[in-house]
């Protein structure tokens, strides 16, 4: 299977396992994984996002996904509910 993403960020206690799974599947893009959202991860994401990029976030309130999303504002968000 091919994954069409150039960068994938994993945050949480299982982030390393997810990263290793991608590597075993020969994923060639950039993978960033951390146990918790960090200022460095946020800055990396902000600096790498371009206007035509599509960002997909999957998370939960329990993992405080808003800590990653708020610094990205203001972007032209289309929220799916």
mmCIF file of N, CA and C in Angstrom:
data_model
loop_
_atom_site.group_PDB
_atom_site.id
_atom_site.type_symbol
_atom_site.label_atom_id
_atom_site.label_comp_id
_atom_site.label_asym_id
_atom_site.label_seq_id
_atom_site.Cartn_x
_atom_site.Cartn_y
_atom_site.Cartn_z
ATOM 1 N N UNK A 1 0.840 -1.186 0.000
ATOM 2 C CA UNK A 1 0.000 0.000 0.000
ATOM 3 C C UNK A 1 0.877 1.238 0.000
ATOM 4 N N UNK A 2 0.438 2.264 -0.703
ATOM 5 C CA UNK A 2 1.164 3.518 -0.730
ATOM 6 C C UNK A 2 0.454 4.546 0.121
ATOM 7 N N UNK A 3 1.239 5.349 0.800
ATOM 8 C CA UNK A 3 0.703 6.427 1.611
ATOM 9 C C UNK A 3 1.090 7.722 0.927
ATOM 10 N N UNK A 4 0.108 8.582 0.622
ATOM 11 C CA UNK A 4 0.378 9.785 -0.122
ATOM 12 C C UNK A 4 0.726 10.997 0.719
ATOM 13 N N UNK A 5 1.179 10.818 1.925
ATOM 14 C CA UNK A 5 1.539 11.933 2.782
ATOM 15 C C UNK A 5 3.047 12.149 2.754
ATOM 16 N N UNK A 6 3.470 13.421 2.748
ATOM 17 C CA UNK A 6 4.894 13.722 2.767
ATOM 18 C C UNK A 6 5.440 13.792 4.187
ATOM 19 N N UNK A 7 4.598 14.188 5.127
ATOM 20 C CA UNK A 7 4.999 14.269 6.531
ATOM 21 C C UNK A 7 3.879 13.695 7.391
ATOM 22 N N UNK A 8 4.275 12.947 8.396
ATOM 23 C CA UNK A 8 3.305 12.421 9.352
ATOM 24 C C UNK A 8 3.845 12.684 10.753
ATOM 25 N N UNK A 9 2.993 13.253 11.600
ATOM 26 C CA UNK A 9 3.338 13.564 12.976
ATOM 27 C C UNK A 9 2.516 12.662 13.887
ATOM 28 N N UNK A 10 3.190 11.988 14.796
ATOM 29 C CA UNK A 10 2.509 11.181 15.803
ATOM 30 C C UNK A 10 2.793 11.785 17.165
ATOM 31 N N UNK A 11 1.743 11.919 17.982
ATOM 32 C CA UNK A 11 1.897 12.441 19.338
ATOM 33 C C UNK A 11 1.163 11.501 20.289
ATOM 34 N N UNK A 12 1.818 11.109 21.339
ATOM 35 C CA UNK A 12 1.171 10.281 22.342
ATOM 36 C C UNK A 12 2.034 9.115 22.766
ATOM 37 N N UNK A 13 1.540 8.342 23.709
ATOM 38 C CA UNK A 13 2.336 7.253 24.274
ATOM 39 C C UNK A 13 2.673 6.145 23.274
ATOM 40 N N UNK A 14 1.899 6.014 22.214
ATOM 41 C CA UNK A 14 2.157 4.974 21.210
ATOM 42 C C UNK A 14 2.845 5.516 19.966
ATOM 43 N N UNK A 15 3.308 6.756 20.018
ATOM 44 C CA UNK A 15 3.859 7.397 18.824
ATOM 45 C C UNK A 15 5.035 6.625 18.224
ATOM 46 N N UNK A 16 5.909 6.108 19.048
ATOM 47 C CA UNK A 16 7.063 5.366 18.527
ATOM 48 C C UNK A 16 6.636 4.090 17.816
ATOM 49 N N UNK A 17 5.635 3.414 18.344
ATOM 50 C CA UNK A 17 5.143 2.192 17.702
ATOM 51 C C UNK A 17 4.554 2.491 16.329
ATOM 52 N N UNK A 18 3.800 3.588 16.237
ATOM 53 C CA UNK A 18 3.229 3.972 14.950
ATOM 54 C C UNK A 18 4.333 4.321 13.951
ATOM 55 N N UNK A 19 5.342 5.051 14.409
ATOM 56 C CA UNK A 19 6.463 5.417 13.542
ATOM 57 C C UNK A 19 7.184 4.181 13.024
ATOM 58 N N UNK A 20 7.447 3.246 13.905
ATOM 59 C CA UNK A 20 8.132 2.019 13.512
ATOM 60 C C UNK A 20 7.297 1.215 12.513
ATOM 61 N N UNK A 21 5.987 1.203 12.711
ATOM 62 C CA UNK A 21 5.110 0.509 11.761
ATOM 63 C C UNK A 21 5.193 1.098 10.369
ATOM 64 N N UNK A 22 5.235 2.418 10.282
ATOM 65 C CA UNK A 22 5.379 3.065 8.974
ATOM 66 C C UNK A 22 6.709 2.709 8.324
ATOM 67 N N UNK A 23 7.769 2.729 9.109
ATOM 68 C CA UNK A 23 9.090 2.407 8.567
ATOM 69 C C UNK A 23 9.132 0.976 8.039
ATOM 70 N N UNK A 24 8.481 0.064 8.758
ATOM 71 C CA UNK A 24 8.436 -1.332 8.302
ATOM 72 C C UNK A 24 7.668 -1.473 6.996
ATOM 73 N N UNK A 25 6.779 -0.534 6.722
ATOM 74 C CA UNK A 25 6.010 -0.549 5.476
ATOM 75 C C UNK A 25 6.699 0.275 4.380
ATOM 76 N N UNK A 26 7.955 0.627 4.609
ATOM 77 C CA UNK A 26 8.770 1.377 3.649
ATOM 78 C C UNK A 26 8.243 2.771 3.350
ATOM 79 N N UNK A 27 7.637 3.405 4.321
ATOM 80 C CA UNK A 27 7.213 4.794 4.160
ATOM 81 C C UNK A 27 8.457 5.650 4.017
ATOM 82 N N UNK A 28 8.498 6.502 2.984
ATOM 83 C CA UNK A 28 9.692 7.282 2.664
ATOM 84 C C UNK A 28 9.599 8.750 3.082
ATOM 85 N N UNK A 29 8.450 9.172 3.568
ATOM 86 C CA UNK A 29 8.284 10.564 3.972
ATOM 87 C C UNK A 29 8.879 10.822 5.344
ATOM 88 N N UNK A 30 8.699 12.032 5.796
ATOM 89 C CA UNK A 30 9.213 12.437 7.102
ATOM 90 C C UNK A 30 8.225 12.027 8.193
ATOM 91 N N UNK A 31 8.746 11.410 9.245
ATOM 92 C CA UNK A 31 7.928 11.003 10.390
ATOM 93 C C UNK A 31 8.488 11.688 11.630
ATOM 94 N N UNK A 32 7.608 12.355 12.349
ATOM 95 C CA UNK A 32 7.989 12.994 13.601
ATOM 96 C C UNK A 32 7.119 12.387 14.690
ATOM 97 N N UNK A 33 7.722 11.876 15.732
ATOM 98 C CA UNK A 33 6.924 11.280 16.810
ATOM 99 C C UNK A 33 7.452 11.754 18.157
ATOM 100 N N UNK A 34 6.507 12.092 19.025
ATOM 101 C CA UNK A 34 6.838 12.546 20.371
ATOM 102 C C UNK A 34 5.761 12.081 21.332
ATOM 103 N N UNK A 35 6.140 11.963 22.573
ATOM 104 C CA UNK A 35 5.183 11.544 23.602
ATOM 105 C C UNK A 35 4.148 12.621 23.895
ATOM 106 N N UNK A 36 4.520 13.898 23.716
ATOM 107 C CA UNK A 36 3.610 15.014 23.964
ATOM 108 C C UNK A 36 3.906 16.124 22.958
ATOM 109 N N UNK A 37 2.910 16.957 22.699
ATOM 110 C CA UNK A 37 3.111 18.092 21.811
ATOM 111 C C UNK A 37 4.149 19.018 22.423
ATOM 112 N N UNK A 38 5.107 19.427 21.616
ATOM 113 C CA UNK A 38 6.167 20.302 22.110
ATOM 114 C C UNK A 38 6.212 21.582 21.279
ATOM 115 N N UNK A 39 6.773 22.647 21.831
ATOM 116 C CA UNK A 39 6.927 23.878 21.048
ATOM 117 C C UNK A 39 7.739 23.650 19.770
ATOM 118 N N UNK A 40 8.731 22.751 19.844
ATOM 119 C CA UNK A 40 9.541 22.459 18.653
ATOM 120 C C UNK A 40 8.713 21.787 17.565
ATOM 121 N N UNK A 41 7.843 20.863 17.946
ATOM 122 C CA UNK A 41 6.994 20.195 16.967
ATOM 123 C C UNK A 41 6.038 21.199 16.324
ATOM 124 N N UNK A 42 5.460 22.055 17.140
ATOM 125 C CA UNK A 42 4.535 23.074 16.626
ATOM 126 C C UNK A 42 5.267 23.990 15.655
ATOM 127 N N UNK A 43 6.462 24.435 16.023
ATOM 128 C CA UNK A 43 7.226 25.329 15.144
ATOM 129 C C UNK A 43 7.592 24.629 13.842
ATOM 130 N N UNK A 44 7.959 23.372 13.911
ATOM 131 C CA UNK A 44 8.287 22.613 12.705
ATOM 132 C C UNK A 44 7.076 22.525 11.782
ATOM 133 N N UNK A 45 5.922 22.242 12.355
ATOM 134 C CA UNK A 45 4.702 22.163 11.562
ATOM 135 C C UNK A 45 4.366 23.508 10.933
ATOM 136 N N UNK A 46 4.426 24.575 11.714
ATOM 137 C CA UNK A 46 4.116 25.913 11.204
ATOM 138 C C UNK A 46 5.050 26.275 10.057
ATOM 139 N N UNK A 47 6.320 25.993 10.208
ATOM 140 C CA UNK A 47 7.283 26.380 9.179
ATOM 141 C C UNK A 47 7.200 25.526 7.920
ATOM 142 N N UNK A 48 6.597 24.359 8.010
ATOM 143 C CA UNK A 48 6.541 23.483 6.839
ATOM 144 C C UNK A 48 5.212 23.540 6.090
ATOM 145 N N UNK A 49 4.184 24.156 6.673
ATOM 146 C CA UNK A 49 2.867 24.218 6.027
ATOM 147 C C UNK A 49 2.873 25.272 4.923
ATOM 148 N N UNK A 50 2.359 24.877 3.769
ATOM 149 C CA UNK A 50 2.219 25.786 2.643
ATOM 150 C C UNK A 50 0.731 25.952 2.336
ATOM 151 N N UNK A 51 0.398 27.024 1.636
ATOM 152 C CA UNK A 51 -1.011 27.368 1.395
ATOM 153 C C UNK A 51 -1.799 26.226 0.770
ATOM 154 N N UNK A 52 -1.213 25.496 -0.151
ATOM 155 C CA UNK A 52 -1.945 24.441 -0.855
ATOM 156 C C UNK A 52 -1.932 23.091 -0.132
ATOM 157 N N UNK A 53 -1.309 23.025 1.025
ATOM 158 C CA UNK A 53 -1.223 21.768 1.771
ATOM 159 C C UNK A 53 -2.563 21.369 2.372
ATOM 160 N N UNK A 54 -2.763 20.099 2.455
ATOM 161 C CA UNK A 54 -3.923 19.527 3.124
ATOM 162 C C UNK A 54 -3.434 18.926 4.432
ATOM 163 N N UNK A 55 -4.011 19.372 5.531
ATOM 164 C CA UNK A 55 -3.649 18.851 6.845
ATOM 165 C C UNK A 55 -4.785 17.984 7.361
ATOM 166 N N UNK A 56 -4.444 16.825 7.858
ATOM 167 C CA UNK A 56 -5.428 15.914 8.432
ATOM 168 C C UNK A 56 -5.015 15.668 9.878
ATOM 169 N N UNK A 57 -5.929 15.946 10.796
ATOM 170 C CA UNK A 57 -5.665 15.736 12.218
ATOM 171 C C UNK A 57 -6.624 14.681 12.741
ATOM 172 N N UNK A 58 -6.089 13.753 13.485
ATOM 173 C CA UNK A 58 -6.914 12.754 14.149
ATOM 174 C C UNK A 58 -6.457 12.742 15.600
ATOM 175 N N UNK A 59 -7.334 13.034 16.483
ATOM 176 C CA UNK A 59 -6.940 13.074 17.885
ATOM 177 C C UNK A 59 -8.157 13.103 18.778
ATOM 178 N N UNK A 60 -7.896 13.421 20.012
ATOM 179 C CA UNK A 60 -8.979 13.448 20.978
ATOM 180 C C UNK A 60 -8.794 14.626 21.916
ATOM 181 N N UNK A 61 -9.852 14.961 22.586
ATOM 182 C CA UNK A 61 -9.794 16.016 23.597
ATOM 183 C C UNK A 61 -8.840 15.594 24.717
ATOM 184 N N UNK A 62 -8.831 14.332 25.014
ATOM 185 C CA UNK A 62 -7.958 13.830 26.066
ATOM 186 C C UNK A 62 -6.478 14.043 25.773
ATOM 187 N N UNK A 63 -6.097 14.025 24.510
ATOM 188 C CA UNK A 63 -4.687 14.263 24.179
ATOM 189 C C UNK A 63 -4.386 15.731 23.940
ATOM 190 N N UNK A 64 -5.408 16.585 24.124
ATOM 191 C CA UNK A 64 -5.251 18.036 24.002
ATOM 192 C C UNK A 64 -4.789 18.459 22.612
ATOM 193 N N UNK A 65 -5.470 17.950 21.620
ATOM 194 C CA UNK A 65 -5.141 18.273 20.239
ATOM 195 C C UNK A 65 -5.167 19.770 19.979
ATOM 196 N N UNK A 66 -5.985 20.507 20.731
ATOM 197 C CA UNK A 66 -6.058 21.958 20.539
ATOM 198 C C UNK A 66 -4.711 22.642 20.775
ATOM 199 N N UNK A 67 -3.840 22.030 21.569
ATOM 200 C CA UNK A 67 -2.513 22.606 21.783
ATOM 201 C C UNK A 67 -1.692 22.639 20.498
ATOM 202 N N UNK A 68 -1.992 21.753 19.590
ATOM 203 C CA UNK A 68 -1.326 21.732 18.296
ATOM 204 C C UNK A 68 -2.042 22.619 17.286
ATOM 205 N N UNK A 69 -3.365 22.706 17.375
ATOM 206 C CA UNK A 69 -4.142 23.447 16.388
ATOM 207 C C UNK A 69 -4.121 24.961 16.597
ATOM 208 N N UNK A 70 -4.234 25.413 17.826
ATOM 209 C CA UNK A 70 -4.321 26.860 18.090
ATOM 210 C C UNK A 70 -3.159 27.654 17.516
ATOM 211 N N UNK A 71 -1.911 27.199 17.638
ATOM 212 C CA UNK A 71 -0.812 27.978 17.066
ATOM 213 C C UNK A 71 -0.853 28.081 15.540
ATOM 214 N N UNK A 72 -1.628 27.232 14.900
ATOM 215 C CA UNK A 72 -1.728 27.276 13.438
ATOM 216 C C UNK A 72 -2.705 28.333 12.955
ATOM 217 N N UNK A 73 -3.499 28.905 13.843
ATOM 218 C CA UNK A 73 -4.452 29.937 13.461
ATOM 219 C C UNK A 73 -3.705 31.224 13.157
ATOM 220 N N UNK A 74 -4.121 32.098 12.312
ATOM 221 C CA UNK A 74 -5.307 31.924 11.490
ATOM 222 C C UNK A 74 -4.955 31.274 10.152
ATOM 223 N N UNK A 75 -5.519 30.162 9.908
ATOM 224 C CA UNK A 75 -5.461 29.527 8.602
ATOM 225 C C UNK A 75 -6.893 29.413 8.110
ATOM 226 N N UNK A 76 -7.056 29.129 6.867
ATOM 227 C CA UNK A 76 -8.373 28.992 6.283
ATOM 228 C C UNK A 76 -8.914 27.608 6.590
ATOM 229 N N UNK A 77 -9.436 27.437 7.803
ATOM 230 C CA UNK A 77 -9.903 26.129 8.255
ATOM 231 C C UNK A 77 -11.259 25.788 7.665
ATOM 232 N N UNK A 78 -11.403 24.571 7.289
ATOM 233 C CA UNK A 78 -12.702 24.002 6.947
ATOM 234 C C UNK A 78 -12.911 22.867 7.932
ATOM 235 N N UNK A 79 -13.734 23.121 8.920
ATOM 236 C CA UNK A 79 -13.926 22.140 9.978
ATOM 237 C C UNK A 79 -14.958 21.114 9.575
ATOM 238 N N UNK A 80 -14.646 19.849 9.787
ATOM 239 C CA UNK A 80 -15.584 18.755 9.546
ATOM 240 C C UNK A 80 -16.088 18.293 10.893
ATOM 241 N N UNK A 81 -17.402 18.223 11.036
ATOM 242 C CA UNK A 81 -17.951 17.777 12.321
ATOM 243 C C UNK A 81 -18.762 16.535 12.148
#
